[in-house]
Amino acid sequence: MADIEREAMEYDVVIVGAGPAGLSAAIRLKQLDPDCNVVVLEKGSEVGAHILSGAVLDPCGLDALIPDWKEKGAPLNTPVKEDNFYMLGEAGKLRIPNFPMPPLMNNHHNYIVSMGNVCRWMAEQAEEMGVEIFPGMSCSELVYGDNGEVKGVVAGVFGLEADGSIGENTEPGMELHGKYVFLSEGVRGSLSKEVIAKYNLSEGKEPQKFGLGMKEIWEIDPAKHKEGTVTHTMGWPLGSNAGGGSFVYHLENNQVYVGFVVHLNYKNPHLFPYMEFQRFKHHPMMKDLLEGGKRVAYGARAISEGGYQSMPKMVAPGVALLGCSVGMVNVPRIKGNHNAMLSGKAAAEAAMDAIKADRSGDELNAYEDEVRTGAIGQDLKKVRNVKPLWSKYGLTASLAVGGFDMWCNTLGFSLLGTLGHGKNDADSTEEASKHKAIDYPKPDGKLSFDRLTNVAFSFTNHEESQPAHLHLKDDAVPVGVNLAKYAGPSARYCPAGVYEFVEEAGKDTKFVINFQNCVHCKTCDIKDPSQNINWTTPQGGDGPNYPNM
């Protein structure tokens, strides 16, 4: 569609993504200069539609951005009152005491929140300051200037034919140009991936690592509800098959966020992350909590886990990567929203200094320096060895040696230096012949559910006549390579049942992509062993529509 003529709109800063990073950047720009012309483009049908509620938020990001957030009514209503850690066996649990843990693991100054609602509130603050926010506007292309810099994005393309061609009802969208473009798309954003590749921003860095986070919101028996309680578990059911664990957060209104994370560097292609999550809920501890309750929402999202040593260069001519587009999650804390907010603030300050100096389209190196040496870098550097220890030596080593290393880093030194990650998650997948298949119990429809039933609780929707946003680089690979060598892992690693291998008597096996089910987790783009699937942004407004909870 490069030959299409489009209208263009000019801004000082164009921001892609209305998550905590993008909205923080927009707010900070307006704080620094009320006349700054800022636009935020959000692919969800509304701000927060693609953010499933449920997180423990360290408020340091909000403290730095909006110090009077309490007076302004920020929806941080549930302070953490109790912090529990358990190692699970199939039928029992072992409490891990809090006192040996480094101070950074303490949650008692944090809040259990709906990040969807936090972002909706942040959007209100931004709009009151004059920021233009356009929901339902997917950004499908980058626009480059004459000198190779990023000068804008294409947004609002609708009505393409199913094969991707232009039809009589196609709306070609428009170009939005900025002196600087901020990409805050979240994990594995399609535009961010293009920028990282085009400008070779990962050169000299460790490969990014990822986890698949799946989450359900439950309404439980009031007698079992303990508002403000945070529980994390490790061990069963994953055992030695994969790294990962769970989180259970009790917020208001007898609601509980139940989440499960599977590290995507697992070797056995027979592993079924979604079914591991469903099996987890049958542990006696979880069964007792959830029985008599009801699940009210479901979603899934990839999580960046590479940390300090995997962050790519964050700037290129005209563009800066923010938040999870870089990978700023503190893995042992399972927190990244505070760093996303701080990154947005830092990017805005660097851009404003540049604009006031009549610069545009260059590299915002001051932003990069602040992230790596400031509060974000300090937060991530302390925990940088936990993930590689877990990946290479297992859970026990991660707890013991990783915990010791976090203590050392808290005191200002490390005996381990900075460990590497080695392979990326796709390359970690081994051939099926080296592993045994895993027999998973059938969901009972009360505590555990099949994928398609749960996808209905993500309220996801994609217009069926639009082009599929999941692209194969080679149509022959899914059956000829991935099924033959790896037992077709896409049929299992996807938490929404998008991919299936259909066998009919007398016919060749067919690979089917049910893109309508996609919840935008992007696991396929990460874990496919042949790296044959490319996730691209779908038509604006499509995808999950998570409830305001």
GROMACS .gro file of N, CA, C and O in nm, residues 453-522:
model
  280
  453THR      N    1  -1.401  -2.207   2.524
  453THR     CA    2  -1.496  -2.154   2.622
  453THR      C    3  -1.434  -2.033   2.692
  453THR      O    4  -1.500  -1.930   2.712
  454ASN      N    5  -1.307  -2.044   2.729
  454ASN     CA    6  -1.243  -1.934   2.798
  454ASN      C    7  -1.222  -1.813   2.707
  454ASN      O    8  -1.233  -1.698   2.751
  455VAL      N    9  -1.192  -1.838   2.580
  455VAL     CA   10  -1.173  -1.726   2.487
  455VAL      C   11  -1.300  -1.640   2.481
  455VAL      O   12  -1.292  -1.517   2.466
  456ALA      N   13  -1.416  -1.703   2.495
  456ALA     CA   14  -1.540  -1.626   2.495
  456ALA      C   15  -1.542  -1.525   2.610
  456ALA      O   16  -1.606  -1.420   2.599
  457PHE      N   17  -1.468  -1.555   2.718
  457PHE     CA   18  -1.464  -1.465   2.834
  457PHE      C   19  -1.354  -1.359   2.819
  457PHE      O   20  -1.332  -1.281   2.910
  458SER      N   21  -1.286  -1.358   2.704
  458SER     CA   22  -1.197  -1.247   2.672
  458SER      C   23  -1.270  -1.143   2.587
  458SER      O   24  -1.217  -1.035   2.561
  459PHE      N   25  -1.393  -1.178   2.544
  459PHE     CA   26  -1.477  -1.089   2.465
  459PHE      C   27  -1.401  -1.040   2.341
  459PHE      O   28  -1.413  -0.925   2.299
  460THR      N   29  -1.323  -1.133   2.284
  460THR     CA   30  -1.244  -1.096   2.167
  460THR      C   31  -1.330  -1.102   2.041
  460THR      O   32  -1.423  -1.181   2.031
  461ASN      N   33  -1.297  -1.014   1.948
  461ASN     CA   34  -1.373  -1.008   1.824
  461ASN      C   35  -1.283  -0.959   1.713
  461ASN      O   36  -1.208  -0.862   1.728
  462HIS      N   37  -1.287  -1.028   1.599
  462HIS     CA   38  -1.219  -0.984   1.478
  462HIS      C   39  -1.317  -0.997   1.362
  462HIS      O   40  -1.383  -1.100   1.348
  463GLU      N   41  -1.326  -0.893   1.284
  463GLU     CA   42  -1.411  -0.897   1.165
  463GLU      C   43  -1.361  -1.007   1.072
  463GLU      O   44  -1.247  -1.006   1.027
  464GLU      N   45  -1.448  -1.106   1.045
  464GLU     CA   46  -1.403  -1.225   0.973
  464GLU      C   47  -1.366  -1.197   0.828
  464GLU      O   48  -1.290  -1.273   0.768
  465SER      N   49  -1.415  -1.090   0.771
  465SER     CA   50  -1.386  -1.062   0.630
  465SER      C   51  -1.254  -0.988   0.611
  465SER      O   52  -1.210  -0.970   0.497
  466GLN      N   53  -1.191  -0.944   0.719
  466GLN     CA   54  -1.065  -0.871   0.706
  466GLN      C   55  -0.950  -0.968   0.683
  466GLN      O   56  -0.962  -1.089   0.708
  467PRO      N   57  -0.834  -0.920   0.638
  467PRO     CA   58  -0.719  -1.009   0.622
  467PRO      C   59  -0.674  -1.063   0.756
  467PRO      O   60  -0.681  -0.994   0.859
  468ALA      N   61  -0.627  -1.186   0.757
  468ALA     CA   62  -0.570  -1.242   0.880
  468ALA      C   63  -0.446  -1.162   0.918
  468ALA      O   64  -0.364  -1.126   0.834
  469HIS      N   65  -0.434  -1.134   1.046
  469HIS     CA   66  -0.318  -1.057   1.094
  469HIS      C   67  -0.203  -1.148   1.136
  469HIS      O   68  -0.099  -1.100   1.183
  470LEU      N   69  -0.219  -1.277   1.117
  470LEU     CA   70  -0.116  -1.376   1.148
  470LEU      C   71  -0.065  -1.432   1.015
  470LEU      O   72  -0.139  -1.498   0.942
  471HIS      N   73   0.060  -1.403   0.984
  471HIS     CA   74   0.114  -1.433   0.851
  471HIS      C   75   0.220  -1.542   0.859
  471HIS      O   76   0.306  -1.541   0.948
  472LEU      N   77   0.212  -1.636   0.765
  472LEU     CA   78   0.315  -1.739   0.753
  472LEU      C   79   0.419  -1.694   0.652
  472LEU      O   80   0.386  -1.650   0.543
  473LYS      N   81   0.545  -1.708   0.689
  473LYS     CA   82   0.652  -1.676   0.595
  473LYS      C   83   0.661  -1.782   0.486
  473LYS      O   84   0.696  -1.753   0.372
  474ASP      N   85   0.630  -1.907   0.522
  474ASP     CA   86   0.633  -2.018   0.426
  474ASP      C   87   0.518  -2.113   0.461
  474ASP      O   88   0.515  -2.172   0.570
  475ASP      N   89   0.422  -2.125   0.372
  475ASP     CA   90   0.302  -2.207   0.398
  475ASP      C   91   0.334  -2.354   0.419
  475ASP      O   92   0.254  -2.427   0.479
  476ALA      N   93   0.449  -2.400   0.371
  476ALA     CA   94   0.481  -2.543   0.381
  476ALA      C   95   0.541  -2.580   0.517
  476ALA      O   96   0.544  -2.698   0.552
  477VAL      N   97   0.587  -2.484   0.593
  477VAL     CA   98   0.660  -2.513   0.717
  477VAL      C   99   0.574  -2.574   0.827
  477VAL      O  100   0.617  -2.668   0.895
  478PRO      N  101   0.450  -2.526   0.851
  478PRO     CA  102   0.375  -2.581   0.963
  478PRO      C  103   0.359  -2.733   0.959
  478PRO      O  104   0.377  -2.800   1.062
  479VAL      N  105   0.325  -2.788   0.843
  479VAL     CA  106   0.308  -2.933   0.833
  479VAL      C  107   0.442  -3.002   0.803
  479VAL      O  108   0.479  -3.100   0.868
  480GLY      N  109   0.517  -2.949   0.708
  480GLY     CA  110   0.638  -3.016   0.662
  480GLY      C  111   0.751  -3.015   0.763
  480GLY      O  112   0.833  -3.107   0.765
  481VAL      N  113   0.757  -2.912   0.848
  481VAL     CA  114   0.865  -2.902   0.946
  481VAL      C  115   0.812  -2.911   1.089
  481VAL      O  116   0.851  -2.998   1.167
  482ASN      N  117   0.722  -2.820   1.126
  482ASN     CA  118   0.681  -2.811   1.266
  482ASN      C  119   0.600  -2.931   1.313
  482ASN      O  120   0.613  -2.975   1.427
  483LEU      N  121   0.514  -2.984   1.227
  483LEU     CA  122   0.440  -3.104   1.264
  483LEU      C  123   0.530  -3.226   1.259
  483LEU      O  124   0.529  -3.310   1.350
  484ALA      N  125   0.611  -3.234   1.156
  484ALA     CA  126   0.696  -3.352   1.138
  484ALA      C  127   0.803  -3.363   1.246
  484ALA      O  128   0.829  -3.472   1.299
  485LYS      N  129   0.866  -3.252   1.281
  485LYS     CA  130   0.978  -3.256   1.374
  485LYS      C  131   0.938  -3.225   1.518
  485LYS      O  132   0.996  -3.279   1.613
  486TYR      N  133   0.838  -3.137   1.535
  486TYR     CA  134   0.807  -3.086   1.669
  486TYR      C  135   0.665  -3.119   1.716
  486TYR      O  136   0.618  -3.065   1.815
  487ALA      N  137   0.597  -3.208   1.645
  487ALA     CA  138   0.461  -3.250   1.681
  487ALA      C  139   0.361  -3.135   1.682
  487ALA      O  140   0.264  -3.136   1.756
  488GLY      N  141   0.386  -3.034   1.599
  488GLY     CA  142   0.291  -2.924   1.583
  488GLY      C  143   0.266  -2.845   1.710
  488GLY      O  144   0.152  -2.838   1.757
  489PRO      N  145   0.369  -2.781   1.766
  489PRO     CA  146   0.352  -2.714   1.896
  489PRO      C  147   0.258  -2.595   1.893
  489PRO      O  148   0.205  -2.557   1.997
  490SER      N  149   0.233  -2.536   1.776
  490SER     CA  150   0.142  -2.422   1.771
  490SER      C  151   0.001  -2.458   1.816
  490SER      O  152  -0.074  -2.372   1.863
  491ALA      N  153  -0.035  -2.585   1.801
  491ALA     CA  154  -0.167  -2.629   1.847
  491ALA      C  155  -0.176  -2.628   1.998
  491ALA      O  156  -0.287  -2.635   2.054
  492ARG      N  157  -0.060  -2.617   2.067
  492ARG     CA  158  -0.059  -2.618   2.213
  492ARG      C  159  -0.011  -2.486   2.274
  492ARG      O  160  -0.065  -2.443   2.375
  493TYR      N  161   0.093  -2.423   2.216
  493TYR     CA  162   0.143  -2.304   2.284
  493TYR      C  163   0.048  -2.185   2.275
  493TYR      O  164   0.056  -2.092   2.354
  494CYS      N  165  -0.042  -2.185   2.178
  494CYS     CA  166  -0.139  -2.075   2.167
  494CYS      C  167  -0.247  -2.091   2.274
  494CYS      O  168  -0.314  -2.195   2.279
  495PRO      N  169  -0.269  -1.990   2.360
  495PRO     CA  170  -0.370  -2.002   2.466
  495PRO      C  171  -0.511  -1.970   2.421
  495PRO      O  172  -0.601  -1.959   2.504
  496ALA      N  173  -0.531  -1.955   2.288
  496ALA     CA  174  -0.663  -1.921   2.238
  496ALA      C  175  -0.712  -2.017   2.130
  496ALA      O  176  -0.818  -1.994   2.071
  497GLY      N  177  -0.638  -2.124   2.102
  497GLY     CA  178  -0.683  -2.221   2.003
  497GLY      C  179  -0.685  -2.167   1.862
  497GLY      O  180  -0.770  -2.207   1.781
  498VAL      N  181  -0.592  -2.077   1.830
  498VAL     CA  182  -0.589  -2.018   1.696
  498VAL      C  183  -0.544  -2.120   1.591
  498VAL      O  184  -0.596  -2.123   1.480
  499TYR      N  185  -0.448  -2.205   1.627
  499TYR     CA  186  -0.384  -2.293   1.528
  499TYR      C  187  -0.429  -2.438   1.548
  499TYR      O  188  -0.435  -2.488   1.661
  500GLU      N  189  -0.457  -2.504   1.438
  500GLU     CA  190  -0.492  -2.646   1.446
  500GLU      C  191  -0.449  -2.718   1.319
  500GLU      O  192  -0.442  -2.658   1.210
  501PHE      N  193  -0.419  -2.845   1.336
  501PHE     CA  194  -0.385  -2.932   1.224
  501PHE      C  195  -0.505  -3.023   1.198
  501PHE      O  196  -0.545  -3.100   1.285
  502VAL      N  197  -0.564  -3.009   1.080
  502VAL     CA  198  -0.687  -3.081   1.047
  502VAL      C  199  -0.652  -3.199   0.956
  502VAL      O  200  -0.592  -3.182   0.850
  503GLU      N  201  -0.693  -3.317   0.999
  503GLU     CA  202  -0.668  -3.438   0.921
  503GLU      C  203  -0.801  -3.494   0.871
  503GLU      O  204  -0.895  -3.511   0.947
  504GLU      N  205  -0.807  -3.521   0.742
  504GLU     CA  206  -0.924  -3.582   0.681
  504GLU      C  207  -0.879  -3.702   0.599
  504GLU      O  208  -0.773  -3.700   0.536
  505ALA      N  209  -0.959  -3.807   0.604
  505ALA     CA  210  -0.922  -3.930   0.533
  505ALA      C  211  -0.897  -3.902   0.385
  505ALA      O  212  -0.977  -3.836   0.318
  506GLY      N  213  -0.785  -3.949   0.337
  506GLY     CA  214  -0.751  -3.935   0.196
  506GLY      C  215  -0.698  -3.799   0.155
  506GLY      O  216  -0.678  -3.775   0.036
  507LYS      N  217  -0.678  -3.711   0.251
  507LYS     CA  218  -0.630  -3.577   0.220
  507LYS      C  219  -0.505  -3.547   0.302
  507LYS      O  220  -0.482  -3.604   0.408
  508ASP      N  221  -0.425  -3.455   0.250
  508ASP     CA  222  -0.308  -3.411   0.325
  508ASP      C  223  -0.350  -3.332   0.448
  508ASP      O  224  -0.454  -3.264   0.448
  509THR      N  225  -0.270  -3.341   0.552
  509THR     CA  226  -0.297  -3.263   0.673
  509THR      C  227  -0.297  -3.114   0.639
  509THR      O  228  -0.211  -3.064   0.566
  510LYS      N  229  -0.396  -3.044   0.691
  510LYS     CA  230  -0.413  -2.901   0.662
  510LYS      C  231  -0.387  -2.819   0.788
  510LYS      O  232  -0.435  -2.854   0.896
  511PHE      N  233  -0.314  -2.710   0.774
  511PHE     CA  234  -0.287  -2.618   0.885
  511PHE      C  235  -0.387  -2.504   0.877
  511PHE      O  236  -0.395  -2.434   0.775
  512VAL      N  237  -0.463  -2.486   0.983
  512VAL     CA  238  -0.571  -2.387   0.985
  512VAL      C  239  -0.538  -2.278   1.087
  512VAL      O  240  -0.496  -2.308   1.200
  513ILE      N  241  -0.556  -2.153   1.049
  513ILE     CA  242  -0.536  -2.039   1.138
  513ILE      C  243  -0.672  -1.975   1.165
  513ILE      O  244  -0.731  -1.911   1.077
  514ASN      N  245  -0.722  -1.992   1.286
  514ASN     CA  246  -0.849  -1.932   1.327
  514ASN      C  247  -0.819  -1.796   1.391
  514ASN      O  248  -0.828  -1.779   1.513
  515PHE      N  249  -0.784  -1.698   1.308
  515PHE     CA  250  -0.735  -1.571   1.362
  515PHE      C  251  -0.842  -1.497   1.442
  515PHE      O  252  -0.810  -1.411   1.525
  516GLN      N  253  -0.968  -1.532   1.423
  516GLN     CA  254  -1.075  -1.466   1.497
  516GLN      C  255  -1.062  -1.488   1.647
  516GLN      O  256  -1.112  -1.409   1.728
  517ASN      N  257  -0.996  -1.599   1.688
  517ASN     CA  258  -0.983  -1.631   1.830
  517ASN      C  259  -0.870  -1.554   1.899
  517ASN      O  260  -0.860  -1.557   2.021
  518CYS      N  261  -0.784  -1.489   1.823
  518CYS     CA  262  -0.659  -1.436   1.876
  518CYS      C  263  -0.683  -1.333   1.987
  518CYS      O  264  -0.759  -1.238   1.970
  519VAL      N  265  -0.615  -1.353   2.101
  519VAL     CA  266  -0.623  -1.259   2.213
  519VAL      C  267  -0.500  -1.168   2.220
  519VAL      O  268  -0.477  -1.101   2.319
  520HIS      N  269  -0.419  -1.169   2.113
  520HIS     CA  270  -0.305  -1.078   2.099
  520HIS      C  271  -0.195  -1.104   2.201
  520HIS      O  272  -0.127  -1.011   2.245
  521CYS      N  273  -0.174  -1.230   2.236
  521CYS     CA  274  -0.066  -1.260   2.331
  521CYS      C  275   0.070  -1.259   2.264
  521CYS      O  276   0.172  -1.236   2.328
  522LYS      N  277   0.075  -1.290   2.133
  522LYS     CA  278   0.196  -1.289   2.050
  522LYS      C  279   0.291  -1.405   2.080
  522LYS      O  280   0.407  -1.403   2.037
   0.00000   0.00000   0.00000
